[in-house]
Short mmCIF file of C-alpha atoms in Angstrom, two decimals:
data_model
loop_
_atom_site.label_atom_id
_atom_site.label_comp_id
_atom_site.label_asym_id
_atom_site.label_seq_id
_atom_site.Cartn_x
_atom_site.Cartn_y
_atom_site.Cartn_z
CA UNK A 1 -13.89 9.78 -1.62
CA UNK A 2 -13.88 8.22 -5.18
CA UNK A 3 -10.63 9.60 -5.94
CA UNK A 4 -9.20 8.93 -2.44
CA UNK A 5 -10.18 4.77 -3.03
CA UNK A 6 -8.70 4.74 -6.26
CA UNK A 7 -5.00 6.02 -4.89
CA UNK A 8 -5.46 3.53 -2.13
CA UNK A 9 -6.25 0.83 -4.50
CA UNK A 10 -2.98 1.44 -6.35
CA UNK A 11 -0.98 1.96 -3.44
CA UNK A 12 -2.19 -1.63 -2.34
CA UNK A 13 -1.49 -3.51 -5.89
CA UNK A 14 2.26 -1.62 -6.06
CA UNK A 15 3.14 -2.38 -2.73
CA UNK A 16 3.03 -6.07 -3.00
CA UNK A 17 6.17 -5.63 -6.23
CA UNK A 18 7.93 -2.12 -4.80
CA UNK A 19 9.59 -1.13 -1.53
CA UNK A 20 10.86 1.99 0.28
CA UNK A 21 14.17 0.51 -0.03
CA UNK A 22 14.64 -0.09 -3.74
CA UNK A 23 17.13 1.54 -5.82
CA UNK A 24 15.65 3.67 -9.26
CA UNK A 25 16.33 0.70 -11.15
CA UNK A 26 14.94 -1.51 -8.97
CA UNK A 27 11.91 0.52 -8.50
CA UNK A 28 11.60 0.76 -12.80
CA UNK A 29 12.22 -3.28 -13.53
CA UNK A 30 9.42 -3.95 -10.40
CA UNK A 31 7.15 -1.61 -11.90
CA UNK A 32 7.23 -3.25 -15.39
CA UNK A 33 7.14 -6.48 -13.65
CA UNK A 34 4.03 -5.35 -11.61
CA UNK A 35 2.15 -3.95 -14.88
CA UNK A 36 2.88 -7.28 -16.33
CA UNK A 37 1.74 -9.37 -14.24
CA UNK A 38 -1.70 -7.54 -14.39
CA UNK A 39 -1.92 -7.36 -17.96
CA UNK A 40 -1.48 -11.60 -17.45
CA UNK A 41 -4.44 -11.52 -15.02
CA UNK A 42 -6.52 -9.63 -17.56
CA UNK A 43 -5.76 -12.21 -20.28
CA UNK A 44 -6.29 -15.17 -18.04
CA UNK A 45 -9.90 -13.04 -16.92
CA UNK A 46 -10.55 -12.58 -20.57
CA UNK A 47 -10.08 -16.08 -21.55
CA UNK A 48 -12.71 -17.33 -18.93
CA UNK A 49 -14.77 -14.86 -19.99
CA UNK A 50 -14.44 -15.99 -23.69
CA UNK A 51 -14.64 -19.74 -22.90
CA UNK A 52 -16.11 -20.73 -19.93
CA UNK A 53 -19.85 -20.50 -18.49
CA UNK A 54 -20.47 -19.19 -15.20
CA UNK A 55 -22.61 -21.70 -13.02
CA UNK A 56 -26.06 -20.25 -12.01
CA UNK A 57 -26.62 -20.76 -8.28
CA UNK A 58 -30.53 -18.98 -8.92
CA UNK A 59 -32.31 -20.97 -12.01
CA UNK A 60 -33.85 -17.69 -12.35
CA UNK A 61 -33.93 -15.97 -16.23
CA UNK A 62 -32.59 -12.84 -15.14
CA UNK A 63 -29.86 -14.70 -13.38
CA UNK A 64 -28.87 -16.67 -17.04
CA UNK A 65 -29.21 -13.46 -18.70
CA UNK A 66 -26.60 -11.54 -16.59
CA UNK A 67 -24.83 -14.72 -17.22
CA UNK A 68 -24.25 -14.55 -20.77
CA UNK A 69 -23.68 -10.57 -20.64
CA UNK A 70 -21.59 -9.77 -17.30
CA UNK A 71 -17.90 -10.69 -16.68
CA UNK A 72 -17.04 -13.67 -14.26
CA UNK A 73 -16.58 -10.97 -11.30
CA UNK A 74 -19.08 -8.82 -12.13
CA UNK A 75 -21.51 -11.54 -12.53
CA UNK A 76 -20.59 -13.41 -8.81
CA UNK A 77 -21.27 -9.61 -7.40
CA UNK A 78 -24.87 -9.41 -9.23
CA UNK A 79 -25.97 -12.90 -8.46
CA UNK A 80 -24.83 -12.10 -4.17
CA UNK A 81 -27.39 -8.97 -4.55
CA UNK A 82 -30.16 -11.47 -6.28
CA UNK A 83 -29.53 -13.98 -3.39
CA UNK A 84 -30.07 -11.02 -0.95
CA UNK A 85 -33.60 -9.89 -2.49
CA UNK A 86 -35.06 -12.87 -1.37
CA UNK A 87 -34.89 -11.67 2.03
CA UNK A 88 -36.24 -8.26 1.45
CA UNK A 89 -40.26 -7.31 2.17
CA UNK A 90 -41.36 -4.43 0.26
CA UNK A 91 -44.29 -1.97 1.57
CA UNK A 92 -46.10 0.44 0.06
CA UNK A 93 -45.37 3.93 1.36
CA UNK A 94 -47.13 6.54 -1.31
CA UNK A 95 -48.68 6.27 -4.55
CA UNK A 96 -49.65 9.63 -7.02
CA UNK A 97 -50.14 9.52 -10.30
CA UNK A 98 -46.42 10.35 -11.34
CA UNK A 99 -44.62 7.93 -9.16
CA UNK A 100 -44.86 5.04 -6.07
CA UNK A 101 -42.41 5.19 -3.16
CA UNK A 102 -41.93 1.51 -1.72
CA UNK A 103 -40.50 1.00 2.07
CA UNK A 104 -37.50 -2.17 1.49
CA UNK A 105 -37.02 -3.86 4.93
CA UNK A 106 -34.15 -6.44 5.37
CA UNK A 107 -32.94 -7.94 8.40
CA UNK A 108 -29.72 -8.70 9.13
CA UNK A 109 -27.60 -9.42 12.50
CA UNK A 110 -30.97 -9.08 14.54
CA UNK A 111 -31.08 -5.14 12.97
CA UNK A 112 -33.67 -4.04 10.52
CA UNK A 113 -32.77 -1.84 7.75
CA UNK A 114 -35.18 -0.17 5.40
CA UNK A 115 -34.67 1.55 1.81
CA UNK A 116 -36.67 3.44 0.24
CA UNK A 117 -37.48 2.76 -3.73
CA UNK A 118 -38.86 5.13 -5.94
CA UNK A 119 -40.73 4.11 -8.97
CA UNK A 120 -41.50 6.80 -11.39
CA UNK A 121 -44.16 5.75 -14.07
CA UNK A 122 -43.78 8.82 -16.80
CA UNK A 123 -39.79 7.79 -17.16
CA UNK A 124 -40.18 3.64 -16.24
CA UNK A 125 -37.14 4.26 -13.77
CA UNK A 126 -36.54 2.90 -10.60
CA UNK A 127 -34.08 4.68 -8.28
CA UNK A 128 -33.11 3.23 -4.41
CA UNK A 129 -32.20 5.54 -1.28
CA UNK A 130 -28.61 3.09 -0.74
CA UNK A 131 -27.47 4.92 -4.27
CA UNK A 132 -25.25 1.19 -5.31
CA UNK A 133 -26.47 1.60 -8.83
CA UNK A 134 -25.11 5.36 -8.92
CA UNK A 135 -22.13 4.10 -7.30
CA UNK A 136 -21.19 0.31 -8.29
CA UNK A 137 -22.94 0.48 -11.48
CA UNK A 138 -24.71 -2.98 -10.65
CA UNK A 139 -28.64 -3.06 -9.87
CA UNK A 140 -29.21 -3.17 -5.55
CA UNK A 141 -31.06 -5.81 -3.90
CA UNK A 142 -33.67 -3.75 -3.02
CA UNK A 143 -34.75 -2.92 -6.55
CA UNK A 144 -34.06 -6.53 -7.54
CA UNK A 145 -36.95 -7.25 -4.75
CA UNK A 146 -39.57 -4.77 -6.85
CA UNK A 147 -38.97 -6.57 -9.73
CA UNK A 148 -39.44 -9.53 -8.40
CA UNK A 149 -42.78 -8.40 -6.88
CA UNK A 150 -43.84 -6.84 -10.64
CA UNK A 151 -42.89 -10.24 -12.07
CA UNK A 152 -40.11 -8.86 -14.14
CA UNK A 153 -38.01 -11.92 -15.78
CA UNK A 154 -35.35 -10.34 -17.54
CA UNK A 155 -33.07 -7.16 -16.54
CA UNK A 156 -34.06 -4.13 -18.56
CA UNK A 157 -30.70 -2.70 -20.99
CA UNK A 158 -31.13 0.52 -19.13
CA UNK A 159 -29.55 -1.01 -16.27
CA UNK A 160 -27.07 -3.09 -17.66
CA UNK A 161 -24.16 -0.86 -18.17
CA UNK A 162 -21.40 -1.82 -20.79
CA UNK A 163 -18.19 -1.26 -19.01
CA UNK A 164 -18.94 -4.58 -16.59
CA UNK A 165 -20.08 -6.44 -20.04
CA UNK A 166 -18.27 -9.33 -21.74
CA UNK A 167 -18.03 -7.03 -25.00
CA UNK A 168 -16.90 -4.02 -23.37
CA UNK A 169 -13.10 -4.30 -25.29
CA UNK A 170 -14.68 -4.26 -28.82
CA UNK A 171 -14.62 -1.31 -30.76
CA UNK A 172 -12.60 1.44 -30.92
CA UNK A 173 -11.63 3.49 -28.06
CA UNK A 174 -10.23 7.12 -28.90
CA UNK A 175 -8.26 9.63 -26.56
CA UNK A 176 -8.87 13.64 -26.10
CA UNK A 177 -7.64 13.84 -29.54
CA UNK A 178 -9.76 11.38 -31.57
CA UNK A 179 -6.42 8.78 -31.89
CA UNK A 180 -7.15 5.49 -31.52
CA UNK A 181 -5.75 3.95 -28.50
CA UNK A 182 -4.63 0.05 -28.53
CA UNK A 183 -4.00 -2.27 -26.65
CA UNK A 184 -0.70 -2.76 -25.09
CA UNK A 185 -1.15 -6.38 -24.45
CA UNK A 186 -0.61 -9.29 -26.69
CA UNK A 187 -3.60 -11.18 -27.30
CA UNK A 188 -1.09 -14.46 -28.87
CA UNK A 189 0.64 -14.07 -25.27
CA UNK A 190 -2.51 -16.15 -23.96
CA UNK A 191 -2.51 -18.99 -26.51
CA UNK A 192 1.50 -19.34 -26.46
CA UNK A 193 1.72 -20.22 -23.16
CA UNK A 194 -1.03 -22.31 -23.35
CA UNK A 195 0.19 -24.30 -25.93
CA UNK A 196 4.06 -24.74 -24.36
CA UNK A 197 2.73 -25.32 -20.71
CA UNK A 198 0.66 -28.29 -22.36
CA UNK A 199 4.31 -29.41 -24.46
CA UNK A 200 5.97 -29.07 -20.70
CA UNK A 201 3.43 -31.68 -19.24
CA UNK A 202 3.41 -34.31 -21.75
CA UNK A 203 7.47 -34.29 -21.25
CA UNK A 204 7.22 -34.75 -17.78
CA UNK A 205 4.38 -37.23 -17.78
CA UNK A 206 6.65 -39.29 -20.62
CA UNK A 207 10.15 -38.61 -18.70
CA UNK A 208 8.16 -40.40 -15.37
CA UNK A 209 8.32 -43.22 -17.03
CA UNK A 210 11.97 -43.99 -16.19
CA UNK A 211 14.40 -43.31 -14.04
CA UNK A 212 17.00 -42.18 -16.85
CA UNK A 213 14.54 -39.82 -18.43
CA UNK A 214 14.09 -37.93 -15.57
CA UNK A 215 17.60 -37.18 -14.70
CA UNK A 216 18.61 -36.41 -19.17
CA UNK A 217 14.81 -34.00 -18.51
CA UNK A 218 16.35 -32.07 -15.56
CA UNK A 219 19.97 -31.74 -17.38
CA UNK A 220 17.87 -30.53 -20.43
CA UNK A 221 16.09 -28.24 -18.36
CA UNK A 222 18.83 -27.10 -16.47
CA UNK A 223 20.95 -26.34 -19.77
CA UNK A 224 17.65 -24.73 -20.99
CA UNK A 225 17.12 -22.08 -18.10
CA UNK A 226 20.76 -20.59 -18.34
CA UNK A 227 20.30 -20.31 -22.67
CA UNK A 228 17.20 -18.77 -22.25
CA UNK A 229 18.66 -16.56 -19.17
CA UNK A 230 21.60 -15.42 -21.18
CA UNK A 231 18.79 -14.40 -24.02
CA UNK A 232 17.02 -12.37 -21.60
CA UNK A 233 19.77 -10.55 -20.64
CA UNK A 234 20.47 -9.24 -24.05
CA UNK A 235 24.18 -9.01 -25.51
CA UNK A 236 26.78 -6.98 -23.83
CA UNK A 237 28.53 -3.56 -24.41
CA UNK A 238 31.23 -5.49 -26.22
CA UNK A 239 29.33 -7.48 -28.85
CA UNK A 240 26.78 -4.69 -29.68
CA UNK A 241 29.70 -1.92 -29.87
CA UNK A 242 32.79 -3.28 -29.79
CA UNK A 243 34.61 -0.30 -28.96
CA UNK A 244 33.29 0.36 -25.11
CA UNK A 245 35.44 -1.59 -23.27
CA UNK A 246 34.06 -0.24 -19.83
CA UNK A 247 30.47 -1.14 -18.22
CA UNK A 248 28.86 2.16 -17.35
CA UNK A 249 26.17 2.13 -14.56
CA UNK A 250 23.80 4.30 -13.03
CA UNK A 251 23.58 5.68 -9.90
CA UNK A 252 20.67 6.78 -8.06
CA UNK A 253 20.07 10.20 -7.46
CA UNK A 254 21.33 12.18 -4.55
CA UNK A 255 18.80 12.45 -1.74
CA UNK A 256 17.60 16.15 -0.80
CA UNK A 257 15.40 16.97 2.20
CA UNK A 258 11.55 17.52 1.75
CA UNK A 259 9.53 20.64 2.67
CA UNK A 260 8.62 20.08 5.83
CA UNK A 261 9.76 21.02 9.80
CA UNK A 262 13.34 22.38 10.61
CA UNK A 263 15.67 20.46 12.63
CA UNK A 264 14.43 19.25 16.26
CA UNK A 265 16.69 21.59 18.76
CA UNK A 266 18.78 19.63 20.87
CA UNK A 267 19.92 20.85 24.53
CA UNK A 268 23.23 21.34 26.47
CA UNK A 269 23.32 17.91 27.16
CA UNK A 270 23.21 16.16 24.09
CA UNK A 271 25.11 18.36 22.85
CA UNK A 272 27.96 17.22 25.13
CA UNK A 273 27.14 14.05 24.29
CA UNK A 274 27.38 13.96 20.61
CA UNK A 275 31.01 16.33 20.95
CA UNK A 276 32.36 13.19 22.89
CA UNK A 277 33.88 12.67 26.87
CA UNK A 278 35.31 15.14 27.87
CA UNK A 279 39.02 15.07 29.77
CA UNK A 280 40.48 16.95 32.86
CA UNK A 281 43.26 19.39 31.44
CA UNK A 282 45.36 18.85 34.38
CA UNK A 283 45.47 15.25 35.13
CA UNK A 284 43.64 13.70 31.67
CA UNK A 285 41.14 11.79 33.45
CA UNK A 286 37.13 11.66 32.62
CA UNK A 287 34.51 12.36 35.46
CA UNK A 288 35.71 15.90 36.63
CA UNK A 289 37.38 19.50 35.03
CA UNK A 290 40.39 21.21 35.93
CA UNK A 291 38.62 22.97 38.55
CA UNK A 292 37.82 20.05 40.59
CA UNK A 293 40.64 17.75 40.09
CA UNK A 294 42.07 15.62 43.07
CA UNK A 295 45.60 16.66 42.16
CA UNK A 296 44.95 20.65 42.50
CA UNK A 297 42.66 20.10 45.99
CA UNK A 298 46.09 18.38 47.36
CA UNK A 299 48.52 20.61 47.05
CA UNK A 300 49.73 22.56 50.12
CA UNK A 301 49.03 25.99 49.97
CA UNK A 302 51.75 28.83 51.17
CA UNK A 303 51.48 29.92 54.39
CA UNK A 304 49.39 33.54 55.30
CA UNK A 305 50.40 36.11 57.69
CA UNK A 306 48.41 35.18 60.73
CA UNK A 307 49.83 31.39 60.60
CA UNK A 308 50.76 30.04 64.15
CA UNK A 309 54.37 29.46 62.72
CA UNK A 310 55.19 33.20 61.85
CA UNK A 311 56.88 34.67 65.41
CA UNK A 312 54.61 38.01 66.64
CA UNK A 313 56.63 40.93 67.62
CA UNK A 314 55.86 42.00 71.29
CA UNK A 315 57.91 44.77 71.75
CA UNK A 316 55.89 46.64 68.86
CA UNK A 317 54.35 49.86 70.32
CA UNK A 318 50.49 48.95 69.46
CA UNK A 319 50.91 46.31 72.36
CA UNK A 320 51.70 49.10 74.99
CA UNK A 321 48.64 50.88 73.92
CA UNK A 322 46.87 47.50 74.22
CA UNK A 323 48.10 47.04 77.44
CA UNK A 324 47.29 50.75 79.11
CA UNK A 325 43.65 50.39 77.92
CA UNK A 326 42.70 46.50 78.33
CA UNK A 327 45.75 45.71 81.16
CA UNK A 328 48.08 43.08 80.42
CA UNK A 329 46.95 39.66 79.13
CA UNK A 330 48.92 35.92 78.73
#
C-alpha cells in the first residue's frame, strides 16, 4: 500500500505540468519544468525553516522543543496530534511487572474510539495499537496523552526521528557505492532572486511617482523580456556552426499498439456501412439491388403457350377422344 501511495503521489504532482497529449519534447521541457519548480518549493521551505520561527499555538515545552527541531510541516502535523491529546482519557487495562497496557478513549462525531498503549518498563518504550509512529514517523495522540499523564515535559530523542528534522540535509549522504551524492539544487538560486525581486520593487515604487516613469519602466521592461528571451533561447544552428544551413527537428516516435485485446469483431452490417451505399446495377439508384429494381418488375414478359391470344386447334384428334368419353362441351 506504501508503494501504491507513493506512485499515486507522483502521478498527482506530474499531472498538474504533463498531458496525454504532449509531444516527446513537450513531455521532456514540462518535466524539467515540473522538477524545477519543486526544487524552488524546497528552497523557499528551507529558507523558512532557516529563518523563521514557527508560532506555538500550545505554550507547552514539548511543543517549543519540536519547534526548534521539526520542519514548518512537520511541526503543524505534531502540534494537530498534541491539540488532540487533550481530548483523550486514558484507563488502566493491565499491569505486570514487565509492562502496563493503557485503554485511550477519544470521542469524536458522537463515536468513541479506543487505543490501546503499551508501556514496557525493561526497554522505556511506548508503542500504540493505531501504529502512526510506525507509519508517519511522528508520535500519536494517544501516546502524547500518557505522557502527559506521567508528567513528561520534553519529547524523548528516541522518538524524534531525523528525516522530519531541520538538520536532516547536513552531512554527507552516500549511494550503494559509497559516492557522495549532492545536491542538484543551487543554494545562491534562493538569495539571487531575493535580492533582484527586492531591486524590481524599489523601481516600481520610484517609477509611481510619475506618470513618465512609468511608461520609460514598461518600455524598459518590455525591451528587457525579449533580450533576456532571445538569451534563453540560446544561439542558432548558424552562429554556433556556420556551416548547417538547415534547422533539423525531431519527430516523435511512431505509435505501435499495446499488448492487450484483439480487434472488437464487427457484423454484416457495419460492415456495409463502413464499405459505403451501395447502388442498383441496373438503374444506379440507392435503396434497392438489381433484383428488385422498378425498371426490371415493369417490363412485359413474352407470352406462354396457354395465353388466351394463341388460337387452340379443334380439329386435333385428342378432342374426339375428349368428346366420346366426357360428350361434347361449349
Amino acid at each position: 500500500m506504501s508503494s501504491s501511495q507513493r506512485a499515486e503521489c507522483s502521478h498527482g504532482f506530474f499531472k498538474q505540468y504533463i498531458s496525454r497529449k504532449n509531444s516527446l519534447m513537450d513531455f521532456i521541457i514540462r518535466f524539467e519544468r515540473a522538477l524545477s519548480h519543486q526544487r524552488q518549493k524546497e528552497l523557499v521551505a528551507d529558507h523558512v525553516d532557516a529563518f523563521e520561527v514557527a508560532q506555538c499555538i500550545l505554550p507547552m515545552p514539548m511543543n517549543k522543543q519540536m519547534a526548534t527541531l521539526y520542519t514548518r510541516t512537520m511541526f503543524q502535523k505534531f502540534e494537530q496530534e498534541l491539540i488532540q491529546s487533550t481530548a483523550c482519557f486514558l484507563e488502566l487495562k493491565t499491569e505486570d511487572a514487565s509492562k502496563v497496557v493503557f485503554n485511550v478513549s477519544e470521542r469524536k462525531n458522537w463515536e468513541t474510539r479506543v487505543a490501546e498503549v503499551v508501556y514496557v518498563k525493561d526497554s522505556d518504550h511506548a508503542s500504540c495499537s493505531c501504529k502512526r509512529f510506525e507509519f508517519v514517523g511522528i508520535i500519536c495522540k494517544h501516546i502524547l496523552a500518557l505522557f502527559r499523564r506521567d508528567q513528561i515535559e520534553y519529547m524523548p530523542d528516541k522518538y524524534i526521528l531525523k528525516r522530519w528534522k531541520k538538520t536532516a540535509k547536513f552531512g554527507l549522504v552516500s549511494d550503494a557505492n559509497g559516492n557522495e551524492i549532492k545536491d542538484s539544487a543551487d543554494p545562491g538560486l534562493l538569495i539571487k532572486r531575493s535580492t533582484m525581486s527586492r531591486l524590481a520593487s524599489d523601481v516600481v515604487e520610484d517609477a509611481l511617482m510619475c506618470e513618465e516613469g512609468c511608461e520609460l519602466l514598461s518600455e524598459t521592461l518590455k525591451s528587457l523580456q525579449v533580450k533576456l528571451k532571445l538569451l534563453k533561447d540560446g544561439p542558432s544552428n548558424n552562429e554556433v556552426g556556420g556551416s548547417s544551413s538547415q534547422t533539423q527537428y525531431m519527430k516523435d516516435p511512431k505509435r505501435v499498439r499495446c499488448n492487450g485485446g484483439s480487434k472488437r469483431v464487427t457484423g454484416a452490417k457495419e460492415k456495409a456501412m463502413k464499405r459505403g451505399i451501395r447502388h442498383c446495377r441496373e438503374c444506379g439508384h440507392i435503396g434497392h439491388d438489381r433484383r428488385q429494381c422498378p425498371r426490371n418488375l415493369n417490363t412485359p414478359t413474352s407470352p406462354s403457350n396457354n395465353d388466351e391470344s394463341t388460337p387452340i386447334d379443334l380439329s386435333d384428334p385428342l378432342f374426339d377422344e375428349f368428346y366420346r368419353m366426357h360428350g361434347p362441351t361449349q
